[in-house]
Amino acid sequence: MNRLIEYMLPPAKSTIAGETDALFYFINVTSFILLFGITVAIIYFAWKYKRKSEDDVTPVISHNNKLEITWSVIPLILVIIVFGWGYNTYMKKITPPSDAYEIRVVGKSWLWEFHYANGNVSVNELHVPVNRPVKLIMSSDDVIHSLYIPDFRVKMDVLPNRYTQLWFEATEVGESIIYCTEYCGTAHSNMLATTFVHTQEDFETWLETSAGDGEDMEPAERGEMLVQRNACMTCHSDDGTRLVGPTFQGAWGSDVPLESGETVVYDENYVRESILEPGAKIHEGFQNVMPSYAGTLDDRQIDAIIEYIKTLQ
Ligand code: CUA
């Protein structure tokens, strides 16, 4: 039985998950019972009332009140239960407790940015404390995305020009996957993130220590860390593989053919412009789909990324 449950649903790791699952199983089990009963009745009647001789004639049946009321009232009761139960659970899901810890979420093609109260930003990593309601205030910088955490049974669309909300309370320390569940373009299926559920203590430590963004590191090393942290690798490889965007490998110093027919040298200015204003010079054969990192990366961070790209010869 446990195997079957695991097969149907991922582990339930939030306060709302149990309630959602109970309703899910109620709908499934009732549907299965009805399907089974109706199938058996159809087969039995087909056998019982089959034509037995040439002059076998079906009697005229006008109606049967008792039977008709039964088959109307039972489904009506079931539907009312499902509606009431679903409405109640849905209201809980869309009403965050007033003391919830708030995290700002920005969806971009194709990464997730999480902004915390103390100014911390993490990309594709959502860090939250356990046993505490967390409210996500979400918006998109470009197209419609949708944030989905199966383990918590929560999902909400992330829209441009409007905020949407979602809340949950994680019940155990660990990791849970986040999917983008609205088709948003080429790298939609790579728009993944991880939820890290910490104890309250570990969460505070994380908030304090991760604020450092490698200012004390060697520039190239810092650049590599920033490239990973900002999910650049979703679209740019470091080994020559062609992804959504051009590879970093061997790019430095090369002549870049542009969509406009011109050529530009892959230097400091080209990299800087491409990070801040990605649509300005599009590499031939690639699409204009990269989000701008203006306001996300400062000049020293861009310097570090340039140093990192230089090492990929
Ligand atoms: Cu973002 Cu799919």
Tab-separated table of C-alpha atoms and ligand atoms in Angstrom:
chain	number	residue	atom	x	y	z
A	1	MET	CA	0.000	0.000	0.000
A	2	ASN	CA	2.828	2.394	0.922
A	3	ARG	CA	4.553	1.620	-2.374
A	4	LEU	CA	1.333	2.475	-4.207
A	5	ILE	CA	0.979	5.780	-2.341
A	6	GLU	CA	4.594	6.683	-3.095
A	7	TYR	CA	3.983	5.850	-6.720
A	8	MET	CA	0.987	8.182	-6.907
A	9	LEU	CA	2.277	11.129	-4.867
A	10	PRO	CA	5.670	12.392	-3.664
A	11	PRO	CA	6.286	12.482	0.120
A	12	ALA	CA	4.071	14.998	1.933
A	13	LYS	CA	6.299	17.626	3.592
A	14	SER	CA	4.049	20.569	4.434
A	15	THR	CA	1.144	21.237	6.784
A	16	ILE	CA	-1.357	21.481	3.930
A	17	ALA	CA	-0.139	18.349	2.119
A	18	GLY	CA	-2.078	15.824	4.237
A	19	GLU	CA	-5.379	17.563	3.610
A	20	THR	CA	-4.760	17.868	-0.135
A	21	ASP	CA	-3.808	14.197	-0.348
A	22	ALA	CA	-6.883	13.068	1.620
A	23	LEU	CA	-9.131	14.840	-0.885
A	24	PHE	CA	-7.116	13.419	-3.782
A	25	TYR	CA	-7.558	9.867	-2.459
A	26	PHE	CA	-11.248	10.445	-1.692
A	27	ILE	CA	-11.891	11.462	-5.314
A	28	ASN	CA	-9.799	8.584	-6.656
A	29	VAL	CA	-11.278	5.875	-4.427
A	30	THR	CA	-14.918	6.987	-5.029
A	31	SER	CA	-14.259	7.173	-8.775
A	32	PHE	CA	-12.767	3.695	-8.706
A	33	ILE	CA	-15.725	2.256	-6.735
A	34	LEU	CA	-18.202	3.853	-9.159
A	35	LEU	CA	-16.234	2.685	-12.188
A	36	PHE	CA	-16.084	-0.855	-10.801
A	37	GLY	CA	-19.802	-0.963	-9.867
A	38	ILE	CA	-20.976	0.412	-13.209
A	39	THR	CA	-18.705	-1.904	-15.218
A	40	VAL	CA	-19.922	-4.976	-13.298
A	41	ALA	CA	-23.567	-3.879	-13.771
A	42	ILE	CA	-23.092	-3.364	-17.527
A	43	ILE	CA	-21.528	-6.810	-17.979
A	44	TYR	CA	-24.158	-8.499	-15.791
A	45	PHE	CA	-27.103	-6.834	-17.575
A	46	ALA	CA	-25.652	-7.555	-21.004
A	47	TRP	CA	-25.565	-11.225	-20.058
A	48	LYS	CA	-28.910	-11.291	-18.199
A	49	TYR	CA	-30.985	-9.474	-20.800
A	50	LYS	CA	-29.415	-10.772	-23.957
A	51	ARG	CA	-31.848	-11.854	-26.691
A	52	LYS	CA	-32.748	-15.483	-26.075
A	53	SER	CA	-34.985	-16.364	-29.037
A	54	GLU	CA	-36.150	-14.964	-32.377
A	55	ASP	CA	-39.445	-13.596	-30.982
A	56	ASP	CA	-37.917	-12.130	-27.797
A	57	VAL	CA	-39.248	-8.558	-27.592
A	58	THR	CA	-38.083	-5.853	-25.160
A	59	PRO	CA	-41.000	-4.741	-22.910
A	60	VAL	CA	-41.849	-1.025	-22.871
A	61	ILE	CA	-40.321	0.671	-19.799
A	62	SER	CA	-41.323	4.310	-19.298
A	63	HIS	CA	-39.406	5.211	-16.114
A	64	ASN	CA	-38.500	4.217	-12.555
A	65	ASN	CA	-38.726	7.010	-10.002
A	66	LYS	CA	-36.880	5.276	-7.188
A	67	LEU	CA	-33.942	4.363	-9.400
A	68	GLU	CA	-33.712	7.792	-11.033
A	69	ILE	CA	-33.758	9.634	-7.721
A	70	THR	CA	-31.051	7.311	-6.367
A	71	TRP	CA	-28.715	7.846	-9.302
A	72	SER	CA	-29.183	11.612	-9.118
A	73	VAL	CA	-28.945	12.095	-5.357
A	74	ILE	CA	-25.858	9.939	-4.673
A	75	PRO	CA	-23.629	11.736	-7.233
A	76	LEU	CA	-25.039	15.087	-6.045
A	77	ILE	CA	-23.987	14.326	-2.462
A	78	LEU	CA	-20.529	13.238	-3.656
A	79	VAL	CA	-20.079	16.391	-5.720
A	80	ILE	CA	-21.164	18.598	-2.790
A	81	ILE	CA	-18.636	16.861	-0.510
A	82	VAL	CA	-15.835	17.337	-3.045
A	83	PHE	CA	-16.766	20.993	-3.576
A	84	GLY	CA	-17.019	21.833	0.150
A	85	TRP	CA	-13.799	19.994	0.980
A	86	GLY	CA	-11.955	21.490	-1.985
A	87	TYR	CA	-13.198	25.011	-1.235
A	88	ASN	CA	-12.120	24.753	2.375
A	89	THR	CA	-8.623	23.474	1.466
A	90	TYR	CA	-8.251	26.056	-1.294
A	91	MET	CA	-9.137	28.914	1.087
A	92	LYS	CA	-6.451	27.704	3.511
A	93	LYS	CA	-3.954	27.517	0.649
A	94	ILE	CA	-4.534	31.061	-0.527
A	95	THR	CA	-4.694	32.687	2.925
A	96	PRO	CA	-1.201	33.054	4.400
A	97	PRO	CA	-0.968	33.430	8.202
A	98	SER	CA	-0.193	37.046	9.145
A	99	ASP	CA	3.086	36.073	10.849
A	100	ALA	CA	4.471	34.322	7.761
A	101	TYR	CA	8.124	34.907	6.817
A	102	GLU	CA	8.150	36.742	3.491
A	103	ILE	CA	10.410	35.953	0.549
A	104	ARG	CA	10.269	37.814	-2.751
A	105	VAL	CA	10.430	35.587	-5.833
A	106	VAL	CA	11.317	36.709	-9.350
A	107	GLY	CA	10.874	34.351	-12.281
A	108	LYS	CA	12.966	35.021	-15.406
A	109	SER	CA	13.579	33.009	-18.542
A	110	TRP	CA	14.969	30.652	-17.204
A	111	LEU	CA	15.829	30.981	-13.563
A	112	TRP	CA	14.340	31.691	-10.163
A	113	GLU	CA	15.586	34.536	-7.975
A	114	PHE	CA	14.784	34.592	-4.262
A	115	HIS	CA	15.175	37.862	-2.320
A	116	TYR	CA	15.248	37.793	1.491
A	117	ALA	CA	14.421	40.461	4.046
A	118	ASN	CA	18.094	41.188	4.813
A	119	GLY	CA	18.965	41.820	1.156
A	120	ASN	CA	20.263	38.341	0.408
A	121	VAL	CA	19.594	36.984	-3.031
A	122	SER	CA	19.819	33.339	-4.035
A	123	VAL	CA	19.317	31.962	-7.521
A	124	ASN	CA	17.628	28.590	-8.010
A	125	GLU	CA	17.929	27.913	-4.272
A	126	LEU	CA	15.055	28.673	-1.936
A	127	HIS	CA	16.126	28.595	1.713
A	128	VAL	CA	13.381	28.405	4.342
A	129	PRO	CA	13.032	27.600	8.048
A	130	VAL	CA	11.144	24.474	9.145
A	131	ASN	CA	7.843	24.660	11.081
A	132	ARG	CA	7.279	28.269	10.192
A	133	PRO	CA	4.832	29.657	7.629
A	134	VAL	CA	6.647	31.106	4.609
A	135	LYS	CA	4.954	33.431	2.156
A	136	LEU	CA	6.290	33.871	-1.364
A	137	ILE	CA	5.485	37.133	-3.129
A	138	MET	CA	6.105	36.441	-6.773
A	139	SER	CA	6.345	38.196	-10.118
A	140	SER	CA	7.953	37.597	-13.491
A	141	ASP	CA	10.368	39.788	-15.436
A	142	ASP	CA	9.213	38.434	-18.788
A	143	VAL	CA	6.673	35.722	-19.642
A	144	ILE	CA	4.322	33.654	-17.478
A	145	HIS	CA	6.064	31.093	-15.272
A	146	SER	CA	4.570	28.966	-12.535
A	147	LEU	CA	6.207	27.893	-9.281
A	148	TYR	CA	5.438	24.353	-8.202
A	149	ILE	CA	6.762	22.464	-5.152
A	150	PRO	CA	5.254	18.958	-5.391
A	151	ASP	CA	6.402	17.889	-1.884
A	152	PHE	CA	4.475	20.812	-0.371
A	153	ARG	CA	1.455	20.446	-2.742
A	154	VAL	CA	1.596	24.132	-3.679
A	155	LYS	CA	1.627	25.748	-7.093
A	156	MET	CA	0.965	29.279	-8.309
A	157	ASP	CA	1.389	31.140	-11.584
A	158	VAL	CA	4.085	33.842	-11.691
A	159	LEU	CA	3.045	36.754	-13.892
A	160	PRO	CA	4.675	39.850	-15.371
A	161	ASN	CA	3.301	43.196	-14.098
A	162	ARG	CA	1.391	41.652	-11.218
A	163	TYR	CA	2.207	40.011	-7.873
A	164	THR	CA	0.897	36.593	-6.936
A	165	GLN	CA	1.295	34.842	-3.594
A	166	LEU	CA	1.801	31.378	-2.306
A	167	TRP	CA	2.459	30.090	1.213
A	168	PHE	CA	3.450	26.868	2.918
A	169	GLU	CA	4.833	25.567	6.165
A	170	ALA	CA	7.491	22.900	5.736
A	171	THR	CA	7.298	20.103	8.294
A	172	GLU	CA	10.710	18.501	7.939
A	173	VAL	CA	14.301	19.503	7.310
A	174	GLY	CA	15.561	18.488	3.872
A	175	GLU	CA	15.444	19.299	0.184
A	176	SER	CA	12.511	19.495	-2.201
A	177	ILE	CA	12.503	20.202	-5.919
A	178	ILE	CA	10.867	23.276	-7.463
A	179	TYR	CA	9.552	23.105	-11.030
A	180	CYS	CA	8.454	25.779	-13.445
A	181	THR	CA	5.136	24.365	-14.527
A	182	GLU	CA	4.088	26.834	-17.204
A	183	TYR	CA	5.644	26.306	-20.628
A	184	CYS	CA	7.865	29.393	-20.960
A	185	GLY	CA	10.200	28.712	-23.875
A	186	THR	CA	13.278	26.760	-24.923
A	187	ALA	CA	14.807	26.075	-21.492
A	188	HIS	CA	11.496	25.702	-19.615
A	189	SER	CA	12.324	22.138	-18.606
A	190	ASN	CA	15.633	23.323	-17.091
A	191	MET	CA	13.951	26.032	-15.014
A	192	LEU	CA	14.426	24.041	-11.834
A	193	ALA	CA	15.287	25.078	-8.308
A	194	THR	CA	15.700	23.410	-4.928
A	195	THR	CA	14.024	24.240	-1.624
A	196	PHE	CA	16.371	23.848	1.327
A	197	VAL	CA	14.437	23.488	4.561
A	198	HIS	CA	16.640	24.343	7.555
A	199	THR	CA	16.119	24.419	11.301
A	200	GLN	CA	15.427	27.992	12.452
A	201	GLU	CA	19.021	28.206	13.726
A	202	ASP	CA	20.604	26.937	10.506
A	203	PHE	CA	18.364	29.210	8.483
A	204	GLU	CA	19.584	32.269	10.394
A	205	THR	CA	23.184	31.139	9.975
A	206	TRP	CA	22.590	30.732	6.250
A	207	LEU	CA	21.062	34.203	6.043
A	208	GLU	CA	24.103	35.744	7.751
A	209	THR	CA	26.889	33.813	6.072
A	210	SER	CA	25.657	33.577	2.497
A	211	ALA	CA	25.436	37.351	2.268
A	212	GLY	CA	29.109	37.375	1.307
A	213	ASP	CA	29.343	36.968	-2.440
A	214	GLY	CA	32.984	36.065	-2.633
A	215	GLU	CA	34.548	39.549	-2.443
A	216	ASP	CA	37.600	37.934	-0.853
A	217	MET	CA	38.020	35.345	-3.605
A	218	GLU	CA	40.317	35.445	-6.641
A	219	PRO	CA	38.375	37.243	-9.425
A	220	ALA	CA	38.220	34.239	-11.801
A	221	GLU	CA	37.181	31.948	-8.974
A	222	ARG	CA	34.562	34.434	-7.863
A	223	GLY	CA	33.374	34.698	-11.459
A	224	GLU	CA	32.875	30.945	-11.673
A	225	MET	CA	30.909	30.995	-8.419
A	226	LEU	CA	28.727	33.864	-9.710
A	227	VAL	CA	28.133	32.115	-13.039
A	228	GLN	CA	26.865	29.079	-11.160
A	229	ARG	CA	24.902	31.020	-8.597
A	230	ASN	CA	23.148	33.080	-11.257
A	231	ALA	CA	22.249	30.005	-13.274
A	232	CYS	CA	24.142	31.195	-16.380
A	233	MET	CA	24.916	27.526	-17.081
A	234	THR	CA	21.269	26.849	-17.936
A	235	CYS	CA	21.980	28.489	-21.294
A	236	HIS	CA	25.801	28.810	-21.646
A	237	SER	CA	28.131	25.830	-21.403
A	238	ASP	CA	31.787	25.984	-20.337
A	239	ASP	CA	32.841	23.058	-22.556
A	240	GLY	CA	31.834	24.069	-26.069
A	241	THR	CA	28.383	22.437	-25.974
A	242	ARG	CA	25.761	24.492	-27.814
A	243	LEU	CA	22.846	25.258	-25.487
A	244	VAL	CA	20.259	28.050	-25.740
A	245	GLY	CA	23.085	30.599	-25.746
A	246	PRO	CA	26.673	30.553	-27.063
A	247	THR	CA	29.275	28.625	-25.062
A	248	PHE	CA	31.856	30.466	-22.926
A	249	GLN	CA	34.579	28.054	-23.981
A	250	GLY	CA	37.076	29.550	-26.395
A	251	ALA	CA	34.925	32.644	-26.790
A	252	TRP	CA	37.280	35.195	-25.294
A	253	GLY	CA	38.993	37.371	-27.923
A	254	SER	CA	37.141	35.768	-30.832
A	255	ASP	CA	35.245	37.621	-33.554
A	256	VAL	CA	31.537	37.227	-32.904
A	257	PRO	CA	29.272	37.218	-35.971
A	258	LEU	CA	26.092	39.123	-35.177
A	259	GLU	CA	22.523	38.722	-36.393
A	260	SER	CA	22.828	42.223	-37.855
A	261	GLY	CA	25.587	40.987	-40.169
A	262	GLU	CA	28.281	42.921	-38.306
A	263	THR	CA	31.111	41.431	-36.282
A	264	VAL	CA	32.191	42.335	-32.773
A	265	VAL	CA	35.182	41.317	-30.697
A	266	TYR	CA	34.391	39.189	-27.626
A	267	ASP	CA	36.027	41.527	-25.115
A	268	GLU	CA	35.272	43.253	-21.783
A	269	ASN	CA	32.797	45.693	-23.329
A	270	TYR	CA	30.944	43.005	-25.275
A	271	VAL	CA	30.543	40.793	-22.178
A	272	ARG	CA	29.486	43.716	-19.999
A	273	GLU	CA	26.925	44.909	-22.526
A	274	SER	CA	25.604	41.390	-23.052
A	275	ILE	CA	25.049	40.965	-19.309
A	276	LEU	CA	23.329	44.309	-18.778
A	277	GLU	CA	21.586	44.686	-22.128
A	278	PRO	CA	21.446	41.222	-23.676
A	279	GLY	CA	19.390	42.295	-26.700
A	280	ALA	CA	21.929	44.872	-27.914
A	281	LYS	CA	24.156	42.508	-29.916
A	282	ILE	CA	22.721	39.094	-30.750
A	283	HIS	CA	25.139	36.337	-31.734
A	284	GLU	CA	24.289	34.990	-35.167
A	285	GLY	CA	22.136	31.871	-34.987
A	286	PHE	CA	20.892	32.546	-31.448
A	287	GLN	CA	17.690	34.068	-30.176
A	288	ASN	CA	17.171	37.250	-28.191
A	289	VAL	CA	15.932	35.538	-25.023
A	290	MET	CA	18.387	36.344	-22.229
A	291	PRO	CA	17.076	38.374	-19.267
A	292	SER	CA	19.039	41.467	-18.238
A	293	TYR	CA	21.206	41.249	-15.118
A	294	ALA	CA	21.175	45.006	-14.562
A	295	GLY	CA	20.440	45.502	-10.871
A	296	THR	CA	21.359	41.881	-10.133
A	297	LEU	CA	25.107	42.001	-10.850
A	298	ASP	CA	27.237	45.002	-9.959
A	299	ASP	CA	30.379	46.142	-11.814
A	300	ARG	CA	32.832	44.205	-9.628
A	301	GLN	CA	30.807	41.033	-10.099
A	302	ILE	CA	30.773	41.564	-13.862
A	303	ASP	CA	34.579	42.044	-13.729
A	304	ALA	CA	34.840	38.689	-11.961
A	305	ILE	CA	32.712	36.949	-14.584
A	306	ILE	CA	34.891	38.462	-17.331
A	307	GLU	CA	37.987	37.078	-15.571
A	308	TYR	CA	36.340	33.652	-15.391
A	309	ILE	CA	35.428	33.628	-19.095
A	310	LYS	CA	39.059	34.538	-19.909
A	311	THR	CA	40.184	31.300	-18.233
A	312	LEU	CA	37.998	29.155	-20.518
A	313	GLN	CA	40.331	29.059	-23.510
B	1	CUA	CU1	9.477	29.232	-16.591
B	1	CUA	CU2	8.532	27.312	-17.645
